[in-house]
Amino acid sequence: MSADAERRHEIKRIVSAAMPGILYVEACLSSIEAAATEFLKDGAWLDGWFAVRRAIQFDGKDWKPEVKRRVNAIEVQLRPSDPHNVAKAYVLGKRGSSFDILDLEADIEGKTDYAAASDRLAQKAEALGRDFGNQNELLNQFLPEALRSDYTNHAFSFGGGLAQSSAPLTDTWHTLRKALVNVPVEERNATILGGFLHQIFKTDASLGSTILDEVLIDPDMTQHLVYLQVQAGIDSDAIERLRKAISSGCVTAHGFYVLTSGVVRSAPQVKLAMLLDELCGLENGTSVALEILHMALYCLKTDGVEVEGALLDIGHQLLLRTKYTNNSDVREHRVQQTIKECYSGPSGEQGARELCKLLKLKISAHEVSGFDIDYALFALFEVQPIIALNEFLLSAETDEDHSIYGSGGLTRQSPLEKVASSVLWSWADQAPSVRYPLISRSLNVFSTKDFDDDNGLSLRFLEGLERSPDRAEFLRSNPARMHPNGWSGHLSAILDRRRGHLETLADHSDPNVRIWVAEQISDLKRWADYERTRESEREETFE
């Protein structure tokens, strides 16, 4: 084995990575046993132990008895025994190593109970925390690595164990704080402190509040305030503390992402709304606030708790403040669900109207396109169809290239598909000569799935065609809908397929429809033939 430290480290890494695949080979075991003995001269070889454990977990049941005996002996040899390395293995470990060191047991039905094994692992880490809490020298030796580790399997449980030791809690907290601030800011991992505070709030909430108040005014710790507060819980006092942090300018919006979890279900709704309002004052705060609100609404709905007006109002404000541009941090599903929650029913009509007007202005000003925000438009047409129809379709604009009302359509997939047929046609029948052509401008002629893979004529388009008092005008309002918005494969094949779909209307009873169909079929054939020639020429250039 190489005596060079760097090369030796690399050899150990290679061997540990290879071991799970060769441990079952009896002829390799002598070499592996020798390697284990050699590498242990450097101290604990945790990667090797993880590798052996992994092989035992996945493949051990199929090994020959002699192989199993020798591999188990290697596992015992590599198993860490000194407290420091035991803690590294069970508390820090490495990504994926939690499964390797599970003590798996079968339940009464003979099935492996992974959840119970994981609980035992967390209990082991908690017990280590209790032990380390009473041994300050050992704790100080462990913390520098534990507080900068990228992956901490059970650091939270370890922190909870520290809070259960017999050492004075304030002393342990000061030890943790001192160790954390000695780690470069960009490398810090405060999970152990989070577990410590989580446990303290179970036994001495007053002390926990005092610690968090100190963190609030501690310039070396304020960046961890939101995370630590979340581990303690979110109540009225917690929200007030977080609002003070925002007003002081010592926290970033990104730090509040930890609130996008079930922890917000316990937050008082009015105070949470105030926090979200103030969070918008931070850079990128609106998108984070929308994430938090979405989770709060989900939790309340799941728990069967009525959503108060304050949260619905702030939801409306967040939707108005959202940028909706491609480069903004907008999660489409969150926007959709917030629209549906905040604007449902008669009480949501005014808010929906205001958002429609805002989006309409943004599209007209070319800040965004309808194609980019189709998720928001779909939600508006679904939850408040009459408001959306009035705001987006009723307009004096006649320019075919207009960003909203042009013949290209508002979105790739028509948002009118989200409106119930009875609602749509009832709205149209109020002023049929005006509204049926407007609807046609926003309808797809073809039913599509998976981008523009059309599979027939749109049923909604056919309904409108049959109901329209002037079919010729209805069809004239939809001149560009023969064109696919995008495609894969040969365009000529798509155009041929669309021509075939239109031929089902070739014998329509209305001569205006027959004339329109003949014109479109002729245009599609001409276009398809042209594209076929181009496609053939392109393919020849690759031969």
PDB file of C-alpha atoms in Angstrom, residues 19 28 102 147 157 167 193 218 242 265-266 370 377 401 421 426 445 465 472 531:
ATOM      1  CA  MET A  19     -16.165  -3.717  -2.165  1.00  0.00           C
ATOM      2  CA  CYS A  28     -11.229 -11.836  -2.916  1.00  0.00           C
ATOM      3  CA  LEU A 102     -29.744   0.474   9.647  1.00  0.00           C
ATOM      4  CA  LEU A 147     -21.299  22.246  11.878  1.00  0.00           C
ATOM      5  CA  SER A 157     -31.577  14.207  16.658  1.00  0.00           C
ATOM      6  CA  ALA A 167     -25.105  19.986  31.369  1.00  0.00           C
ATOM      7  CA  LEU A 193     -28.570  23.963  16.824  1.00  0.00           C
ATOM      8  CA  ASP A 218     -26.508  38.927  17.329  1.00  0.00           C
ATOM      9  CA  LEU A 242     -39.402  37.377  12.306  1.00  0.00           C
ATOM     10  CA  ARG A 265     -50.167  25.338   9.828  1.00  0.00           C
ATOM     11  CA  SER A 266     -49.898  26.577  13.436  1.00  0.00           C
ATOM     12  CA  GLY A 370     -50.080  34.923 -22.865  1.00  0.00           C
ATOM     13  CA  LEU A 377     -54.975  32.419 -17.360  1.00  0.00           C
ATOM     14  CA  ASP A 401     -51.286  40.973 -34.657  1.00  0.00           C
ATOM     15  CA  SER A 421     -69.851  24.614 -21.918  1.00  0.00           C
ATOM     16  CA  SER A 426     -74.765  31.240 -21.997  1.00  0.00           C
ATOM     17  CA  VAL A 445     -59.689  24.362 -34.211  1.00  0.00           C
ATOM     18  CA  LEU A 465     -69.659  26.440 -34.991  1.00  0.00           C
ATOM     19  CA  ALA A 472     -69.212  32.425 -41.882  1.00  0.00           C
ATOM     20  CA  GLU A 531     -42.831  21.490 -46.556  1.00  0.00           C
TER      21      GLU A 531
END
